[in-house]
Short mmCIF file of C-alpha atoms and ligand atoms in Angstrom, two decimals:
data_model
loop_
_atom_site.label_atom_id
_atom_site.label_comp_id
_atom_site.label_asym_id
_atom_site.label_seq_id
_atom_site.Cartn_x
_atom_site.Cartn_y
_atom_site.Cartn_z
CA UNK A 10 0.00 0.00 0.00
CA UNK A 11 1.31 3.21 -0.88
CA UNK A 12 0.77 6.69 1.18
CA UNK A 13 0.67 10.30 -0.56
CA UNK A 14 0.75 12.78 1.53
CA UNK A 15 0.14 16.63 0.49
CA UNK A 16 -2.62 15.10 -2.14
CA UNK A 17 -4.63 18.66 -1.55
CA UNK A 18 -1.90 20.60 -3.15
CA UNK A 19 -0.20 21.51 -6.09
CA UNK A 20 2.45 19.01 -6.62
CA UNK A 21 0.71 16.12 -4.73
CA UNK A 22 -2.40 16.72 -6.50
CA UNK A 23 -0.63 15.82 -9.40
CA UNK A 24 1.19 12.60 -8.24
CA UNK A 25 -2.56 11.00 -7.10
CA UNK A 26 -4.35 11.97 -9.96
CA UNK A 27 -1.31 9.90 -12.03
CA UNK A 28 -0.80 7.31 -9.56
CA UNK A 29 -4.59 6.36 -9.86
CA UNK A 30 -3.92 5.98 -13.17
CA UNK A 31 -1.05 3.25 -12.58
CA UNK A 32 -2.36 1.28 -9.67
CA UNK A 33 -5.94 0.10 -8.27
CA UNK A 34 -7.45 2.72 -5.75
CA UNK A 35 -7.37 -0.08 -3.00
CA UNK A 36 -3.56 0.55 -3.13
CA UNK A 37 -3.75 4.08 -2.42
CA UNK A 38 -3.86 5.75 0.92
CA UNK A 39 -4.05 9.45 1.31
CA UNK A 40 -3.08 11.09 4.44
CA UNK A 41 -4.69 14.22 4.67
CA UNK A 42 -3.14 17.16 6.96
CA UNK A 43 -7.05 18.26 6.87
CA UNK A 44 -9.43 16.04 5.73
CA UNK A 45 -12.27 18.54 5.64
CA UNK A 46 -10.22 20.17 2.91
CA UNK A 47 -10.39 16.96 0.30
CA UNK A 48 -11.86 17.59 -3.34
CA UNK A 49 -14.40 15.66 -4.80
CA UNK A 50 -11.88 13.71 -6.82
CA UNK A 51 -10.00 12.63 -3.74
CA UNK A 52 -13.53 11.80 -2.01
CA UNK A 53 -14.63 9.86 -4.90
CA UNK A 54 -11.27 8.17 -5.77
CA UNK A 55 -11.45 5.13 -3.90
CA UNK A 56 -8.48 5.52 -2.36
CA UNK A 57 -8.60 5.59 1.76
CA UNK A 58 -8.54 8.54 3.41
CA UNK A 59 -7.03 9.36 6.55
CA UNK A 60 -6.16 11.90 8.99
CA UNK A 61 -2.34 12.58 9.27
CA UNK A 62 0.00 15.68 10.24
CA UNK A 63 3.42 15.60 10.48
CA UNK A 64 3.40 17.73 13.26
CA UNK A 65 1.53 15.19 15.33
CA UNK A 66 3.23 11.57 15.70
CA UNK A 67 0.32 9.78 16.99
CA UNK A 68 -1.53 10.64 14.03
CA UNK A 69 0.87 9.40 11.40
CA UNK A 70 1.70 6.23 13.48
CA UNK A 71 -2.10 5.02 12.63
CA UNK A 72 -3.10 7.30 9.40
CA UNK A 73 0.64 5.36 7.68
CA UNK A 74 0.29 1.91 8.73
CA UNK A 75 0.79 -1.03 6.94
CA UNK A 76 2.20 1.42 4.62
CA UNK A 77 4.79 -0.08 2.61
CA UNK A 78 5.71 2.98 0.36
CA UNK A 79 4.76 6.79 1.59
CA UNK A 80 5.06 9.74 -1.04
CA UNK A 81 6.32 12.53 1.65
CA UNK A 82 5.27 16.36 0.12
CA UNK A 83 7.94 18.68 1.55
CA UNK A 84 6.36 21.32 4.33
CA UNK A 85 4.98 24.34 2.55
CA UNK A 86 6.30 27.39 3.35
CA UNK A 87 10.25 29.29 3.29
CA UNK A 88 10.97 28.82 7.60
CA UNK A 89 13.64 26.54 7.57
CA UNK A 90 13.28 25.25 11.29
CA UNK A 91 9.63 24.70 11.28
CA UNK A 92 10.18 22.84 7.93
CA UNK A 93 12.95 20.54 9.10
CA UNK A 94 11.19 19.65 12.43
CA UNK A 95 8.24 18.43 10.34
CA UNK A 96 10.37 16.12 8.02
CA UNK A 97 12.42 15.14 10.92
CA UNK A 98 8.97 14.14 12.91
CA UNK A 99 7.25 12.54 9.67
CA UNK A 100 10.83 10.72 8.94
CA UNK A 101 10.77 9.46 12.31
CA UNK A 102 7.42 8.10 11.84
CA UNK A 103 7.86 6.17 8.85
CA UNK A 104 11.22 4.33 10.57
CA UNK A 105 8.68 3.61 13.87
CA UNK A 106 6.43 2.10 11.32
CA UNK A 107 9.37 0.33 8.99
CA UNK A 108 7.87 1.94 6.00
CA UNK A 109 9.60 0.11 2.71
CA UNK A 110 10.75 2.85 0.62
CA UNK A 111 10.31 6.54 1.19
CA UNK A 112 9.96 9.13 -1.55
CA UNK A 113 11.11 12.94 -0.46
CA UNK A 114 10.24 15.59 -2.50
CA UNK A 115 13.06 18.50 -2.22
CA UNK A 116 14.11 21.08 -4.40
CA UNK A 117 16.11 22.02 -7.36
CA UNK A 118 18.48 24.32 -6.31
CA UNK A 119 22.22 23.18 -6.16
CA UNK A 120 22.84 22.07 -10.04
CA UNK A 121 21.50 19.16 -10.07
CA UNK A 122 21.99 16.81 -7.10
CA UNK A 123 24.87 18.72 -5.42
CA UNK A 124 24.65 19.16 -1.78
CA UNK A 125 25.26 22.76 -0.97
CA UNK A 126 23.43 25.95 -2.51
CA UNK A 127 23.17 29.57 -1.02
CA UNK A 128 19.82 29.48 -1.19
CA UNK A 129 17.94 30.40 1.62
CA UNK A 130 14.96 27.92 0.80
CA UNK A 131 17.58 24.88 -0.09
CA UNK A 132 18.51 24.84 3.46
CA UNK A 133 15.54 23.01 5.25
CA UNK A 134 15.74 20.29 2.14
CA UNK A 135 19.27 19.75 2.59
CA UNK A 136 19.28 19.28 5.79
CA UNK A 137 16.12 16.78 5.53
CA UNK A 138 18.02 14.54 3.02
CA UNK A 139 20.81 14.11 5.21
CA UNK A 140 18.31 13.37 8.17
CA UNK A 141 16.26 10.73 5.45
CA UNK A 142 19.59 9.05 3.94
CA UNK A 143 20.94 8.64 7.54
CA UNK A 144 17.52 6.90 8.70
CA UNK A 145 18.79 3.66 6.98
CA UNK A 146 15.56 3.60 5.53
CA UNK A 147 15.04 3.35 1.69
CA UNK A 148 14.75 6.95 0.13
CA UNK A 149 14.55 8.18 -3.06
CA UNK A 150 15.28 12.14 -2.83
CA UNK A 151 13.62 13.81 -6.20
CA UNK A 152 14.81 17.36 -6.53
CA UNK A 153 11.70 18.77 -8.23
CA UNK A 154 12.69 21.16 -10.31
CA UNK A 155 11.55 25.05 -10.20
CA UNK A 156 7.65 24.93 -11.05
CA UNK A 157 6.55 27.08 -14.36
CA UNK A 158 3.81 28.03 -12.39
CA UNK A 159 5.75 29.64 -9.72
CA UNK A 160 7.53 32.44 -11.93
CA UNK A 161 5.11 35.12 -9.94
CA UNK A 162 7.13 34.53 -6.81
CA UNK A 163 10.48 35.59 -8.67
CA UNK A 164 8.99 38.62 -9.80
CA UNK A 165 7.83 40.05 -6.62
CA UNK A 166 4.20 38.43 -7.33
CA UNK A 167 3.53 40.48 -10.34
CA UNK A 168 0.48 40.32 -11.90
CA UNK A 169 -1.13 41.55 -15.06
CA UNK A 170 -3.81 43.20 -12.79
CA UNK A 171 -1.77 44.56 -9.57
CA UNK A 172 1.69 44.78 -11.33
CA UNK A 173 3.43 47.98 -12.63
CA UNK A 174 5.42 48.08 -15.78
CA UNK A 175 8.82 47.87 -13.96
CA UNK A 176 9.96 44.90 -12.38
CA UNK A 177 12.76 44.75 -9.75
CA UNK A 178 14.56 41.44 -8.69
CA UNK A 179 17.64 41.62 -6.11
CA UNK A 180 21.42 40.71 -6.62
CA UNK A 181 21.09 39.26 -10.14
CA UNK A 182 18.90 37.18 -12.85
CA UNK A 183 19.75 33.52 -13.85
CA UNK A 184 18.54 30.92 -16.14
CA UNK A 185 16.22 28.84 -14.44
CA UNK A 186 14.98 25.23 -16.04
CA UNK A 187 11.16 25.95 -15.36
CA UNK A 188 9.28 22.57 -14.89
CA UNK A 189 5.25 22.20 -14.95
CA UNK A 190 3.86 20.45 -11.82
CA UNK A 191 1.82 18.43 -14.21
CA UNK A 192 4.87 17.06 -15.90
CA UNK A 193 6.52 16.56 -12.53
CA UNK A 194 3.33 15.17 -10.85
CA UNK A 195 3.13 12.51 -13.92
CA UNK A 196 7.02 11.59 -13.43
CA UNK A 197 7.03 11.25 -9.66
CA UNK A 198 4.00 9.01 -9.84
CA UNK A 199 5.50 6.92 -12.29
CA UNK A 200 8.71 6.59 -10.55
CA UNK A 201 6.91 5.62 -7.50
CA UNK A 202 4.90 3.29 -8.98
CA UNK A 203 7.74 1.30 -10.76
CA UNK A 204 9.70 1.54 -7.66
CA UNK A 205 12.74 2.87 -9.04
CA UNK A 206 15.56 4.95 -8.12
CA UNK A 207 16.26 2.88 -4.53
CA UNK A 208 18.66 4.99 -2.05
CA UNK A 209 19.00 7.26 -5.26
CA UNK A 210 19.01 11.21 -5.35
CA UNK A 211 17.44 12.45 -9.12
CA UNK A 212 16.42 15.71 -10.36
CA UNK A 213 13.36 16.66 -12.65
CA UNK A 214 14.05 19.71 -14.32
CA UNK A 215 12.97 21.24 -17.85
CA UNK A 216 14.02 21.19 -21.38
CA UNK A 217 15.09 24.60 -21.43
CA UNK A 218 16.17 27.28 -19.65
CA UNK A 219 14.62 30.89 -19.41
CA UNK A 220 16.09 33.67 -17.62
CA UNK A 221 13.68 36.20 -15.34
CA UNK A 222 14.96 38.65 -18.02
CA UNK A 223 13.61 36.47 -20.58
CA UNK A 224 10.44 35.57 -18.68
CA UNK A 225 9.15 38.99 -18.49
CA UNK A 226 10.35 39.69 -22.54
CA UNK A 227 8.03 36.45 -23.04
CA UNK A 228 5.09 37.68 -20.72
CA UNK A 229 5.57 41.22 -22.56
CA UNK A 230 4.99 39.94 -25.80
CA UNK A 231 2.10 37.68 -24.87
CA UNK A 232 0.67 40.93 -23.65
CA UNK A 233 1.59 43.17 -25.89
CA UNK A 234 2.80 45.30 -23.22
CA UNK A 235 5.78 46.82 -22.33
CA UNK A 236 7.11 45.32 -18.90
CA UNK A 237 10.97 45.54 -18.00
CA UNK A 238 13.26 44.15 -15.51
CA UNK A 239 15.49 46.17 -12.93
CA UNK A 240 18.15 44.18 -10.87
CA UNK A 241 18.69 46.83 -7.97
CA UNK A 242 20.04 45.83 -4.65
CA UNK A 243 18.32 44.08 -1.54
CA UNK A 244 16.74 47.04 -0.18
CA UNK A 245 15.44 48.18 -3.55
CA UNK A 246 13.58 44.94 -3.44
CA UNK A 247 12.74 45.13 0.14
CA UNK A 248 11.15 48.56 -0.74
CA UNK A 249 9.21 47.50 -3.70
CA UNK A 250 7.47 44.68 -1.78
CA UNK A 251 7.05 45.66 1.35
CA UNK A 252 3.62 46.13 2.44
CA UNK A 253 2.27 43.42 -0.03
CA UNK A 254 -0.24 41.44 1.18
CA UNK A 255 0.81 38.08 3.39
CA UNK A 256 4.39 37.31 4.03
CA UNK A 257 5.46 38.49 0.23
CA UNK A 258 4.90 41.80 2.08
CA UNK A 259 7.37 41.37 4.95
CA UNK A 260 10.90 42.22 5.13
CA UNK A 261 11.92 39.33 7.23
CA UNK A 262 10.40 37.11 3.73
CA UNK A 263 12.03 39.74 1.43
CA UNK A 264 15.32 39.10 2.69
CA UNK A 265 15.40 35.25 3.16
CA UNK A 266 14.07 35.61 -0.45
CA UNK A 267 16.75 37.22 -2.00
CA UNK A 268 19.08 34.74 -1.42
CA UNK A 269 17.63 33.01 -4.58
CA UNK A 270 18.36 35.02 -6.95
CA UNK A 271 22.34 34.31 -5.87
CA UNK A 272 21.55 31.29 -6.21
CA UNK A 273 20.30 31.71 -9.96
CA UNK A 274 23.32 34.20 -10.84
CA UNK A 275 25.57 30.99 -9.99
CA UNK A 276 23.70 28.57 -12.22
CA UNK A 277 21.96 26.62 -9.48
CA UNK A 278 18.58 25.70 -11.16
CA UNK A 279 20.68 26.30 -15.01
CA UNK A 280 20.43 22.66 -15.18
CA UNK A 281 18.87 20.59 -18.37
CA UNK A 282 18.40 17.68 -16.91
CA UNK A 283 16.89 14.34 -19.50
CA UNK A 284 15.55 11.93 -16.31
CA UNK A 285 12.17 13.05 -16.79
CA UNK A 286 11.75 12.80 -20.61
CA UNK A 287 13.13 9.71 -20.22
CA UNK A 288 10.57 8.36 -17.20
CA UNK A 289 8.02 10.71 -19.55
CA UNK A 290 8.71 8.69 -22.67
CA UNK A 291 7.23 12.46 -24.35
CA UNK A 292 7.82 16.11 -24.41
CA UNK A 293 7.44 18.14 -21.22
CA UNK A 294 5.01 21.40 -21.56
CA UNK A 295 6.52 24.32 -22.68
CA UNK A 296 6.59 27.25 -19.93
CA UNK A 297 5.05 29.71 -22.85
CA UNK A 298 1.99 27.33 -22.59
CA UNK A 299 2.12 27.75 -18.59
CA UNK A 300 2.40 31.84 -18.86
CA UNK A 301 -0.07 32.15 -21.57
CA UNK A 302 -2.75 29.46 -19.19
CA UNK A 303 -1.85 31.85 -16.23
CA UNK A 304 -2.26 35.42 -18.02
CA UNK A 305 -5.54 34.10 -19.12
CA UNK A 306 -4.24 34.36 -23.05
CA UNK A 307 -4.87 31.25 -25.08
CA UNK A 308 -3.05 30.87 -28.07
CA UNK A 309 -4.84 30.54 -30.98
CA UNK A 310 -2.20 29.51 -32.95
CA UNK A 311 -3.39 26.04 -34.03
CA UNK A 312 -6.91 27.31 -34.89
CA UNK A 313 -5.53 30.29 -37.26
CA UNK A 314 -3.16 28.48 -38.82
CA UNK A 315 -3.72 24.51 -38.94
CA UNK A 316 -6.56 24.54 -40.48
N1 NAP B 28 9.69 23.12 -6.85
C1 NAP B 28 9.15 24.33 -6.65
O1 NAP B 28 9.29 25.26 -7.48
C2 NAP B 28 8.34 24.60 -5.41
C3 NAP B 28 7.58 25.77 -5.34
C4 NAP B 28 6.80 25.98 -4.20
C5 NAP B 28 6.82 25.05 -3.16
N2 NAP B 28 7.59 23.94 -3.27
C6 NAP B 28 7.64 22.91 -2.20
O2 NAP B 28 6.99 21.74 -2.68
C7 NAP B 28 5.91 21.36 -1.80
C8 NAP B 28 4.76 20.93 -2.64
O3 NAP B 28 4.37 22.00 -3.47
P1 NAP B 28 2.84 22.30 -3.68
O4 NAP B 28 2.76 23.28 -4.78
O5 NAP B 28 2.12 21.00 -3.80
O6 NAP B 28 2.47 22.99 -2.27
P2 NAP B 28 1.03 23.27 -1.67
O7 NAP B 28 0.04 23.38 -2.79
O8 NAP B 28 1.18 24.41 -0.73
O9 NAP B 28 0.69 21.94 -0.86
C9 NAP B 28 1.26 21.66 0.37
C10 NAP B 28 0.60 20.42 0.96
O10 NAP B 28 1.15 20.19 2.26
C11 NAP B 28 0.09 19.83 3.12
N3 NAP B 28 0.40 20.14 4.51
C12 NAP B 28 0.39 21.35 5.12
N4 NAP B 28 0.71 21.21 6.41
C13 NAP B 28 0.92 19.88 6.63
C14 NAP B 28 1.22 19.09 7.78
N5 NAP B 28 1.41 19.65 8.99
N6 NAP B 28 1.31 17.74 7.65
C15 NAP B 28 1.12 17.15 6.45
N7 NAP B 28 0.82 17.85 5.32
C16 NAP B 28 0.71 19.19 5.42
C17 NAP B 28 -1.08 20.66 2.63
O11 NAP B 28 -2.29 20.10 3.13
P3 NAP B 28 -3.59 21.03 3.46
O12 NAP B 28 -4.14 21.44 2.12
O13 NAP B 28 -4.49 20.11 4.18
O14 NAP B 28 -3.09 22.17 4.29
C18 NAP B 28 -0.92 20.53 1.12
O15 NAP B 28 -1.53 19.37 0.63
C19 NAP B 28 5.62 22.59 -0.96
O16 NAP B 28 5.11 22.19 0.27
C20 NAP B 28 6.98 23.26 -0.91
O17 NAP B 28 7.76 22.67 0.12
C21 NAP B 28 8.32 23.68 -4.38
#
């Protein structure tokens, strides 16, 4: 029996929907941080469903039992210590419960599968695969690359409706390998499925690179609107942002934040890598497809011109 955690969410959305598609539902068990939150497609899937945080032990010891397999979603959020206590506490858990194989979702900064990066957010992931490979139980680590659909958060949230026509980023730009969570949903279910990739550390990552520079040319053009890119310095950023609603707004974010875009200046998510075309077996989706889905601008390029 296999458990997916973070099935509510972006990323772990993705991985049930495929994994449903691989195996019977009576394999499936989805622990649910809040159960009153689960869509109709999880309610209707089949699959169990059960109550499990990763900030309480007692409820992963029964909502992962007999689990032979458990899909572990990385904490949301940017704290590192918070972050790192949950993995440490849902780590513990499946080594109480001698799960069979555990697959970790981190991150894809640190060129691949390297294991330092100066990125803030890297921290809490690095510091959870050395906890999971140290556990002695089977891991596979899967670096998911940087989503396609996150490109707001590297440009201070921007959007067509709230944005201005200027955008600033701190320290520097970089190319980043932009990944859809639909492509990486699809791979990490697969991977799961077949079992592959035992006490093995792999990263997802996209066919091509785009810069923020050439992210915001891209969402110009789509647009037909003139939108430019400033790198300024730290507090530039800190100014621009500040105020913004949630945690974008606050400094303390701002800062920690920042530390990514070093990250991208020294190639750290620059890498192509070919693992997931080859688990894929097709071509990913191409991050103009993602922009033009989130700006709310189809293209109409097959209907004008294929006919
Ligand atoms: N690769 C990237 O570019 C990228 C970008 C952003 C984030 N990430 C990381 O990747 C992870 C998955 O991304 P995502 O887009 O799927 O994030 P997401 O949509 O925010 O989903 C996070 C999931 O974690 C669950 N969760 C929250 N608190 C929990 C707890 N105490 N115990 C167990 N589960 C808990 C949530 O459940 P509820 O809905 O019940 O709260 C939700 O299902 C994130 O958590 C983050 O660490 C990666």
């Amino acid at each position: 029996m296999i458990v997916v955690t973070g099935a509510t969410g972006g990323l772990g959305s993705q991985v049930f929907k495929y994994l449903l598609q691989l195996l019977p539902a009576s394999q499936i068990t989805v622990s649910l941080h809040n159960p009153s939150g689960a869509s109709e497609f999880i309610k209707t899937s089949g699959a169990q469903i059960r109550q499990g945080s990763y900030t309480d032990s007692s409820s992963l010891d029964s909502a992962w039992a007999k689990a032979d397999k458990l899909f572990l979603i990385s904490y949301p959020g940017i704290s590192r210590e918070p972050r790192v206590a949950a993995h440490k506490s849902a780590i513990d858990a499946a080594k109480r419960l001698s799960i069979g194989h555990v697959y970790y979702t981190s991150l894809g900064f640190g060129t691949g599968i390297s294991p330092e990066s100066v990125a803030d957010v890297m921290q809490a992931h690095l510091e959870t695969e050395r906890y999971l490979k140290q556990s002695g139980l089977k891991y596979t680590i899967i670096r998911e690359g940087i989503y396609s659909e996150s490109w707001p958060l590297y440009l201070g949230f921007w959007s067509k409706e709230e944005g201005g026509d200027e955008v600033i980023i701190p320290n520097a730009d970089g190319p980043i390998a932009w990944v859809s969570r639909e492509d990486l949903g699809e791979a990490t279910a697969k991977i799961i499925a077949e079992g592959a990739y035992g006490n093995e550390t792999i990263f997802l990552s996209g066919a091509r690179t785009y810069t923020l520079t050439e992210i915001v040319s891209l969402i110009s053009s789509i647009l037909s609107r003139a939108l430019k890119i400033k790198v300024g310095t730290v507090d530039d950023y800190v100014t621009a942002n500040q105020g913004k609603r949630g945690p974008r707004g606050e400094p303390a974010f701002l800062q920690q934040w920042a530390t990514t875009y070093t990250a991208l200046a020294k190639g750290e998510c620059s890498v192509v890598d070919q693992t997931i075309k080859r688990v894929l077996g097709r071509e990913l989706k191409p991050m103009e497809q993602t922009l033009r889905e989130m700006l709310g601008v189809a293209d109409d390029s097959v209907d004008r011109y294929a006919k």
